[in-house]
Short mmCIF file of C-alpha atoms and ligand atoms in Angstrom, two decimals:
data_model
loop_
_atom_site.label_atom_id
_atom_site.label_comp_id
_atom_site.label_asym_id
_atom_site.label_seq_id
_atom_site.Cartn_x
_atom_site.Cartn_y
_atom_site.Cartn_z
CA MET A 1 -73.23 -11.27 31.78
CA VAL A 2 -70.93 -8.36 32.54
CA HIS A 3 -69.97 -8.27 36.21
CA SER A 4 -68.06 -5.43 37.74
CA ALA A 5 -65.42 -5.36 40.45
CA ALA A 6 -67.07 -2.06 41.33
CA ARG A 7 -70.77 -1.97 42.31
CA SER A 8 -72.77 -3.34 39.40
CA ALA A 9 -75.42 -0.99 38.03
CA ARG A 10 -77.44 -3.42 35.94
CA GLU A 11 -77.43 -6.82 34.34
CA ILE A 12 -76.24 -6.64 30.76
CA ARG A 13 -77.71 -9.29 28.47
CA ARG A 14 -77.63 -7.62 25.07
CA ALA A 15 -75.21 -4.95 23.86
CA VAL A 16 -74.86 -2.85 20.72
CA VAL A 17 -71.26 -2.10 19.70
CA THR A 18 -70.82 0.58 17.03
CA GLY A 19 -67.49 0.29 15.24
CA GLY A 20 -67.51 -3.36 16.34
CA ALA A 21 -65.61 -4.50 13.23
CA GLY A 22 -62.66 -2.24 14.12
CA PHE A 23 -59.60 -2.94 16.24
CA LEU A 24 -60.96 -2.17 19.73
CA GLY A 25 -64.59 -2.94 18.80
CA SER A 26 -63.79 -6.48 17.67
CA HIS A 27 -62.02 -7.24 20.97
CA LEU A 28 -65.01 -5.77 22.84
CA CYS A 29 -67.46 -7.97 20.88
CA GLU A 30 -65.30 -11.02 21.65
CA GLN A 31 -65.09 -10.26 25.38
CA LEU A 32 -68.81 -9.50 25.68
CA LEU A 33 -69.69 -12.84 24.01
CA ALA A 34 -67.24 -14.59 26.35
CA ARG A 35 -69.26 -13.10 29.23
CA ASP A 36 -72.57 -14.42 27.79
CA VAL A 37 -73.72 -11.05 26.49
CA GLU A 38 -75.45 -11.04 23.08
CA VAL A 39 -73.84 -8.58 20.68
CA VAL A 40 -75.21 -6.54 17.79
CA CYS A 41 -72.24 -5.07 15.93
CA LEU A 42 -72.95 -2.01 13.76
CA ASP A 43 -70.23 -0.98 11.32
CA ASN A 44 -69.91 0.60 7.88
CA PHE A 45 -66.38 -0.83 7.38
CA LEU A 46 -64.91 2.63 6.78
CA THR A 47 -61.70 1.76 8.66
CA GLY A 48 -62.68 -1.68 10.01
CA SER A 49 -63.38 -4.96 8.26
CA PRO A 50 -65.71 -7.98 8.60
CA GLU A 51 -62.49 -10.03 8.76
CA ASN A 52 -61.95 -8.74 12.31
CA VAL A 53 -65.11 -10.50 13.48
CA VAL A 54 -65.23 -13.43 11.06
CA HIS A 55 -64.33 -15.79 13.94
CA LEU A 56 -67.47 -14.64 15.79
CA MET A 57 -69.94 -15.15 12.92
CA GLU A 58 -70.87 -18.69 13.98
CA HIS A 59 -71.59 -17.60 17.54
CA PRO A 60 -75.36 -17.71 18.13
CA GLY A 61 -75.22 -14.53 20.21
CA PHE A 62 -73.50 -12.42 17.52
CA ARG A 63 -75.04 -10.30 14.75
CA LEU A 64 -73.10 -8.10 12.34
CA VAL A 65 -75.09 -5.32 10.65
CA ARG A 66 -73.61 -3.07 7.98
CA CYS A 67 -74.80 0.40 8.89
CA ASP A 68 -73.55 3.98 8.90
CA VAL A 69 -74.51 5.38 12.31
CA THR A 70 -74.47 8.93 10.92
CA ASP A 71 -77.54 8.02 8.75
CA TYR A 72 -79.77 6.37 11.32
CA VAL A 73 -79.61 3.65 13.96
CA HIS A 74 -82.32 1.05 14.31
CA VAL A 75 -81.95 -2.09 16.42
CA PRO A 76 -85.01 -4.27 17.05
CA GLY A 77 -85.44 -5.92 20.48
CA PRO A 78 -84.14 -5.10 23.93
CA VAL A 79 -80.74 -3.47 24.45
CA ASP A 80 -79.07 -3.05 27.87
CA LEU A 81 -75.83 -1.41 26.77
CA VAL A 82 -74.73 0.79 23.87
CA LEU A 83 -70.97 1.11 23.32
CA HIS A 84 -70.28 3.89 20.79
CA PHE A 85 -66.87 3.08 19.31
CA ALA A 86 -67.45 4.01 15.66
CA SER A 87 -64.93 6.61 14.48
CA PRO A 88 -61.77 6.76 12.43
CA ALA A 89 -59.08 6.71 15.12
CA SER A 90 -55.62 6.84 13.60
CA PRO A 91 -54.25 10.22 12.48
CA LEU A 92 -53.79 8.86 8.95
CA ASP A 93 -57.48 7.88 8.80
CA TYR A 94 -59.00 11.01 10.30
CA LEU A 95 -56.79 13.34 8.27
CA LYS A 96 -58.03 11.54 5.13
CA MET A 97 -61.65 11.58 6.34
CA PRO A 98 -62.10 14.81 8.32
CA VAL A 99 -65.82 15.28 7.61
CA GLU A 100 -66.69 11.61 8.25
CA THR A 101 -64.83 11.89 11.57
CA LEU A 102 -66.76 14.99 12.64
CA LYS A 103 -70.06 13.41 11.50
CA VAL A 104 -69.60 10.19 13.44
CA GLY A 105 -68.60 12.17 16.55
CA SER A 106 -71.64 14.45 16.26
CA LEU A 107 -74.51 12.76 14.34
CA GLY A 108 -73.31 9.26 15.23
CA THR A 109 -73.22 10.15 18.92
CA LEU A 110 -76.66 11.81 18.68
CA HIS A 111 -78.23 8.76 16.98
CA THR A 112 -76.68 6.23 19.34
CA LEU A 113 -77.73 8.28 22.38
CA GLY A 114 -81.26 8.21 20.90
CA LEU A 115 -81.03 4.42 20.74
CA ALA A 116 -79.94 4.21 24.40
CA LYS A 117 -82.82 6.53 25.38
CA ASP A 118 -85.44 4.44 23.48
CA LYS A 119 -84.17 1.19 25.01
CA GLY A 120 -83.44 2.49 28.53
CA ALA A 121 -79.86 1.24 28.03
CA ARG A 122 -76.58 2.31 29.61
CA TYR A 123 -74.42 4.23 27.15
CA VAL A 124 -70.62 4.29 26.99
CA LEU A 125 -68.76 6.71 24.74
CA ALA A 126 -65.27 5.88 23.49
CA SER A 127 -63.50 9.17 24.05
CA THR A 128 -59.77 9.66 23.86
CA SER A 129 -56.68 11.07 25.50
CA GLU A 130 -56.62 13.39 22.46
CA VAL A 131 -59.21 15.58 24.26
CA TYR A 132 -56.16 16.73 26.30
CA GLY A 133 -54.45 17.88 23.06
CA ASP A 134 -50.81 18.87 23.53
CA PRO A 135 -51.11 18.80 27.34
CA LEU A 136 -49.76 21.47 29.67
CA VAL A 137 -50.36 19.20 32.68
CA HIS A 138 -48.49 15.92 33.05
CA PRO A 139 -49.64 13.21 33.71
CA GLN A 140 -53.21 14.01 32.63
CA PRO A 141 -55.99 13.69 35.22
CA GLU A 142 -59.65 13.75 34.11
CA ASP A 143 -60.21 17.26 35.47
CA TYR A 144 -57.58 18.74 33.12
CA TRP A 145 -59.43 20.59 30.31
CA GLY A 146 -56.80 20.13 27.65
CA ASN A 147 -54.92 22.20 25.09
CA VAL A 148 -56.49 21.62 21.68
CA ASN A 149 -56.17 23.63 18.47
CA PRO A 150 -59.68 23.49 16.92
CA VAL A 151 -58.46 24.65 13.48
CA GLY A 152 -55.29 22.52 13.39
CA PRO A 153 -55.34 19.29 11.35
CA ARG A 154 -55.97 17.12 14.44
CA GLY A 155 -58.90 19.33 15.47
CA VAL A 156 -61.34 17.19 13.43
CA TYR A 157 -60.78 14.24 15.74
CA ASP A 158 -60.09 16.03 19.02
CA GLU A 159 -63.06 18.39 18.71
CA ALA A 160 -65.39 15.62 17.49
CA LYS A 161 -64.61 13.74 20.70
CA ARG A 162 -64.92 16.87 22.86
CA PHE A 163 -68.33 17.58 21.27
CA SER A 164 -69.36 13.93 21.85
CA GLU A 165 -68.43 14.24 25.53
CA ALA A 166 -70.52 17.42 25.84
CA LEU A 167 -73.50 15.78 24.10
CA VAL A 168 -73.30 12.68 26.30
CA THR A 169 -73.16 14.91 29.37
CA ALA A 170 -76.23 16.87 28.17
CA TYR A 171 -78.19 13.64 27.58
CA ARG A 172 -77.28 12.53 31.09
CA SER A 173 -78.29 15.79 32.78
CA SER A 174 -81.33 16.72 30.69
CA ARG A 175 -82.67 13.37 29.39
CA GLY A 176 -81.82 11.13 32.33
CA ILE A 177 -79.72 8.64 30.30
CA ASP A 178 -77.31 6.41 32.23
CA THR A 179 -74.04 7.35 30.53
CA GLY A 180 -70.32 6.75 30.93
CA ILE A 181 -67.34 8.36 29.19
CA VAL A 182 -64.06 6.49 28.85
CA ARG A 183 -60.96 8.40 27.76
CA ILE A 184 -58.82 5.76 26.10
CA PHE A 185 -55.05 6.24 25.83
CA ASN A 186 -52.92 4.66 23.08
CA THR A 187 -53.85 1.00 22.87
CA TYR A 188 -52.13 -1.65 20.78
CA GLY A 189 -52.42 -5.33 20.01
CA PRO A 190 -53.55 -7.91 17.46
CA ARG A 191 -55.92 -6.76 14.66
CA MET A 192 -54.46 -3.28 14.25
CA ARG A 193 -54.12 -2.51 10.54
CA PRO A 194 -50.43 -2.67 9.48
CA ASP A 195 -50.96 0.46 7.34
CA ASP A 196 -53.08 2.57 9.71
CA GLY A 197 -50.19 4.95 10.37
CA ARG A 198 -50.02 4.41 14.14
CA ALA A 199 -46.51 4.02 15.51
CA ILE A 200 -46.61 0.42 16.79
CA PRO A 201 -47.98 -1.33 13.65
CA ALA A 202 -45.83 0.94 11.46
CA PHE A 203 -42.63 0.11 13.38
CA ILE A 204 -43.43 -3.62 13.48
CA GLY A 205 -44.20 -3.71 9.73
CA GLN A 206 -40.99 -1.83 8.95
CA ALA A 207 -38.90 -4.04 11.25
CA LEU A 208 -40.35 -7.29 9.89
CA SER A 209 -39.72 -6.27 6.29
CA GLY A 210 -36.21 -4.90 6.97
CA ARG A 211 -37.15 -1.30 6.06
CA PRO A 212 -35.95 1.66 8.19
CA LEU A 213 -38.15 2.49 11.21
CA THR A 214 -39.41 6.04 10.66
CA VAL A 215 -39.34 7.96 13.95
CA ALA A 216 -40.92 11.44 13.95
CA GLY A 217 -38.85 14.41 15.18
CA ASP A 218 -35.96 13.38 17.41
CA GLY A 219 -38.08 10.62 18.96
CA SER A 220 -38.07 12.20 22.42
CA GLN A 221 -41.87 12.70 22.43
CA THR A 222 -43.55 10.17 24.71
CA ARG A 223 -46.62 7.95 24.63
CA SER A 224 -48.05 5.56 27.19
CA ILE A 225 -49.05 2.31 25.59
CA CYS A 226 -51.70 -0.08 26.89
CA TYR A 227 -52.23 -3.66 25.72
CA VAL A 228 -55.70 -4.20 24.23
CA ASP A 229 -56.82 -6.84 26.79
CA ASP A 230 -56.23 -4.36 29.63
CA THR A 231 -58.07 -1.54 27.81
CA VAL A 232 -61.07 -3.75 27.03
CA ARG A 233 -61.26 -4.96 30.64
CA GLY A 234 -61.29 -1.33 31.82
CA ILE A 235 -64.02 -0.35 29.35
CA LEU A 236 -66.20 -3.27 30.44
CA GLU A 237 -65.68 -2.37 34.11
CA LEU A 238 -66.97 1.12 33.37
CA ALA A 239 -69.86 -0.30 31.31
CA ALA A 240 -70.93 -2.53 34.21
CA SER A 241 -70.68 0.27 36.75
CA PRO A 242 -73.01 3.24 37.26
CA HIS A 243 -70.19 5.79 36.95
CA PRO A 244 -70.51 8.71 34.50
CA GLY A 245 -66.77 9.26 34.11
CA PRO A 246 -64.86 10.54 32.36
CA VAL A 247 -62.42 7.84 33.35
CA ASN A 248 -58.91 7.53 31.90
CA ILE A 249 -58.08 4.00 30.77
CA GLY A 250 -54.45 3.60 29.81
CA ASN A 251 -51.13 2.27 30.99
CA PRO A 252 -48.98 4.85 32.81
CA ASP A 253 -45.93 3.05 31.41
CA GLU A 254 -44.54 6.03 29.44
CA LEU A 255 -41.79 5.67 26.88
CA SER A 256 -40.20 7.78 24.17
CA MET A 257 -40.91 7.00 20.52
CA LEU A 258 -37.21 6.34 19.96
CA ARG A 259 -37.13 3.79 22.82
CA LEU A 260 -40.26 2.15 21.38
CA ALA A 261 -38.65 1.86 17.95
CA GLU A 262 -35.44 0.41 19.43
CA TRP A 263 -37.48 -2.08 21.48
CA ILE A 264 -39.36 -3.28 18.39
CA VAL A 265 -36.07 -3.74 16.52
CA GLU A 266 -34.86 -5.92 19.42
CA LEU A 267 -38.09 -7.94 19.67
CA THR A 268 -38.21 -8.69 15.95
CA GLY A 269 -34.49 -9.44 15.71
CA SER A 270 -34.47 -7.04 12.75
CA SER A 271 -31.44 -5.27 11.34
CA SER A 272 -33.53 -2.26 10.24
CA PRO A 273 -31.93 1.14 10.90
CA ILE A 274 -33.83 4.05 12.48
CA GLU A 275 -34.61 7.04 10.26
CA PHE A 276 -35.84 10.42 11.55
CA ILE A 277 -38.70 12.13 9.69
CA ASP A 278 -40.60 15.42 10.16
CA LEU A 279 -42.79 15.76 13.24
CA PRO A 280 -46.51 16.04 12.32
CA VAL A 281 -48.24 19.40 13.05
CA ASP A 282 -49.56 19.72 16.65
CA ASP A 283 -48.07 16.34 17.63
CA PRO A 284 -48.40 16.02 21.43
CA LYS A 285 -45.02 16.09 23.17
CA VAL A 286 -46.02 13.97 26.14
CA ARG A 287 -48.87 11.66 27.05
CA ARG A 288 -49.44 9.71 30.28
CA PRO A 289 -52.72 8.93 32.03
CA ASP A 290 -53.35 9.61 35.67
CA THR A 291 -55.26 6.41 36.43
CA THR A 292 -56.18 7.15 40.07
CA ARG A 293 -59.87 7.46 39.21
CA ALA A 294 -60.00 4.09 37.38
CA GLU A 295 -58.23 2.45 40.32
CA GLU A 296 -60.56 3.99 42.91
CA LEU A 297 -63.90 3.68 41.07
CA LEU A 298 -63.40 0.51 39.05
CA ALA A 299 -60.57 -1.27 40.89
CA TRP A 300 -58.87 -1.33 37.47
CA ARG A 301 -55.21 -1.21 36.68
CA PRO A 302 -53.33 -2.56 33.67
CA SER A 303 -51.73 -5.95 34.19
CA VAL A 304 -49.89 -6.76 30.94
CA PRO A 305 -46.31 -5.40 30.98
CA SER A 306 -45.29 -3.63 27.75
CA ALA A 307 -42.56 -6.24 27.12
CA GLU A 308 -45.21 -8.99 27.11
CA GLY A 309 -47.83 -7.01 25.14
CA LEU A 310 -45.33 -5.99 22.47
CA ARG A 311 -44.07 -9.57 22.19
CA ARG A 312 -47.67 -10.86 21.63
CA THR A 313 -48.32 -8.09 19.07
CA VAL A 314 -45.09 -8.75 17.15
CA ASP A 315 -45.96 -12.48 17.08
CA TRP A 316 -49.45 -11.72 15.72
CA PHE A 317 -48.14 -9.42 12.98
CA ALA A 318 -45.44 -11.94 12.02
CA ALA A 319 -48.03 -14.75 11.80
CA SER A 320 -50.48 -12.70 9.71
CA ARG A 321 -47.71 -11.62 7.31
CA GLU A 322 -46.75 -15.27 6.86
CA LEU A 323 -50.38 -16.22 6.20
CA THR A 324 -50.78 -13.44 3.62
CA ALA A 325 -47.52 -14.44 1.92
CA ARG A 326 -48.65 -18.11 1.78
CA GLN A 327 -52.08 -17.15 0.41
CA SER A 328 -50.64 -14.94 -2.32
CA GLY A 329 -47.79 -17.25 -3.26
N1 NAD B 1 -57.06 2.43 19.54
C1 NAD B 1 -56.78 3.41 20.37
O1 NAD B 1 -55.63 3.52 20.84
C2 NAD B 1 -57.82 4.42 20.77
C3 NAD B 1 -57.45 5.45 21.65
C4 NAD B 1 -58.41 6.38 22.02
C5 NAD B 1 -59.70 6.27 21.56
N2 NAD B 1 -60.04 5.27 20.71
C6 NAD B 1 -61.43 5.23 20.23
O2 NAD B 1 -61.91 3.90 20.18
C7 NAD B 1 -62.74 3.73 19.03
C8 NAD B 1 -62.22 2.58 18.18
O3 NAD B 1 -60.90 2.86 17.75
P1 NAD B 1 -60.06 1.77 16.95
O4 NAD B 1 -58.64 2.00 17.26
O5 NAD B 1 -60.64 0.42 17.16
O6 NAD B 1 -60.31 2.28 15.44
P2 NAD B 1 -60.78 1.45 14.15
O7 NAD B 1 -60.64 2.39 13.00
O8 NAD B 1 -60.10 0.14 14.08
O9 NAD B 1 -62.32 1.18 14.46
C9 NAD B 1 -63.34 2.11 14.22
C10 NAD B 1 -64.52 1.39 13.59
O10 NAD B 1 -65.60 2.33 13.41
C11 NAD B 1 -66.20 2.06 12.14
N3 NAD B 1 -66.89 3.27 11.70
C12 NAD B 1 -66.34 4.49 11.41
N4 NAD B 1 -67.30 5.36 11.04
C13 NAD B 1 -68.49 4.68 11.12
C14 NAD B 1 -69.84 5.04 10.88
N5 NAD B 1 -70.19 6.28 10.47
N6 NAD B 1 -70.81 4.10 11.08
C15 NAD B 1 -70.47 2.84 11.48
N7 NAD B 1 -69.21 2.46 11.72
C16 NAD B 1 -68.23 3.36 11.54
C17 NAD B 1 -65.01 1.66 11.25
O11 NAD B 1 -65.38 0.99 10.09
C18 NAD B 1 -64.20 0.79 12.21
O12 NAD B 1 -64.61 -0.55 12.18
C19 NAD B 1 -62.77 5.07 18.30
O13 NAD B 1 -63.93 5.77 18.67
C20 NAD B 1 -61.54 5.76 18.80
O14 NAD B 1 -61.68 7.16 18.77
C21 NAD B 1 -59.12 4.36 20.30
#
């Protein structure tokens, strides 16, 4: 059962995780099962894969259902918690699939809110630090409204999430649904796709294969990176609490992209050089969560230092590359 350090709102025995075969979703499914919560994972494998949850298939409390949540959502039996995590999340993915991204943020959110309403379940939306856009306030607290270009390339993701937040808020105020919104900042760890275009897997893949690490712009733009175990713990704290959010979950440990690339070169012992490439359009210049609300409401703060999280992630990528090489050779 999910217990909260903050005041617990309800007992959670059975949860639905949309996007459960993705990076974050698979870690959520794993952690829920570890806490004796049954899990129904809904995924259409657009950017995720059954491989991410293959180790859970034998667990009696786990069910994987192939389903596109923009079509319809039907789950028989009781449900205490709906975690809506389905959505392309890396810029490479959502730029390739702009309409799918807007549909899962709009129709997918509508359908999953309908499920929570039918079942009387708590609902948690995976929102993102991208709702702050290219921020004019630094670090970003939850009451900052953001600086987003709706017709820029990133608008498909940012506005999908902003619409989702508005819809969740409307279901809370006008339909009485128990909802929570978590604004997740850059999270990394095992089971990220090496080719998903996000900086950490890209740098690690480049470093491990001896290719140049491609840093956008002059590398002075910053990100704050949070290890997946910390992010998942924060999400489950919010799920187990009665709080509506939005709550920022992220590690305030802010570093420049150039420093990150240099760090990964050191950790992998690689001799790869660093190469500078064009900065993507509307790329945020800075990003750091103000986590006061998460600390006060959920007693949550990240505990895995970046040095340790990056080391674990590099080890995981190195081991999976070795496995793939052995299987194909
Ligand atoms: N990873 C991060 O740093 C981060 C940061 C902020 C927010 N988020 C949010 O967390 C969620 C998960 O992100 P992730 O990094 O694990 O991405 P991911 O791409 O690994 O996972 C997303 C999952 O959603 C599934 N999916 C997409 N469209 C679907 C649909 N219509 N129906 C059913 N399943 C569908 C995909 O197949 C995939 O398994 C997303 O909503 C994302 O916006 C992630």
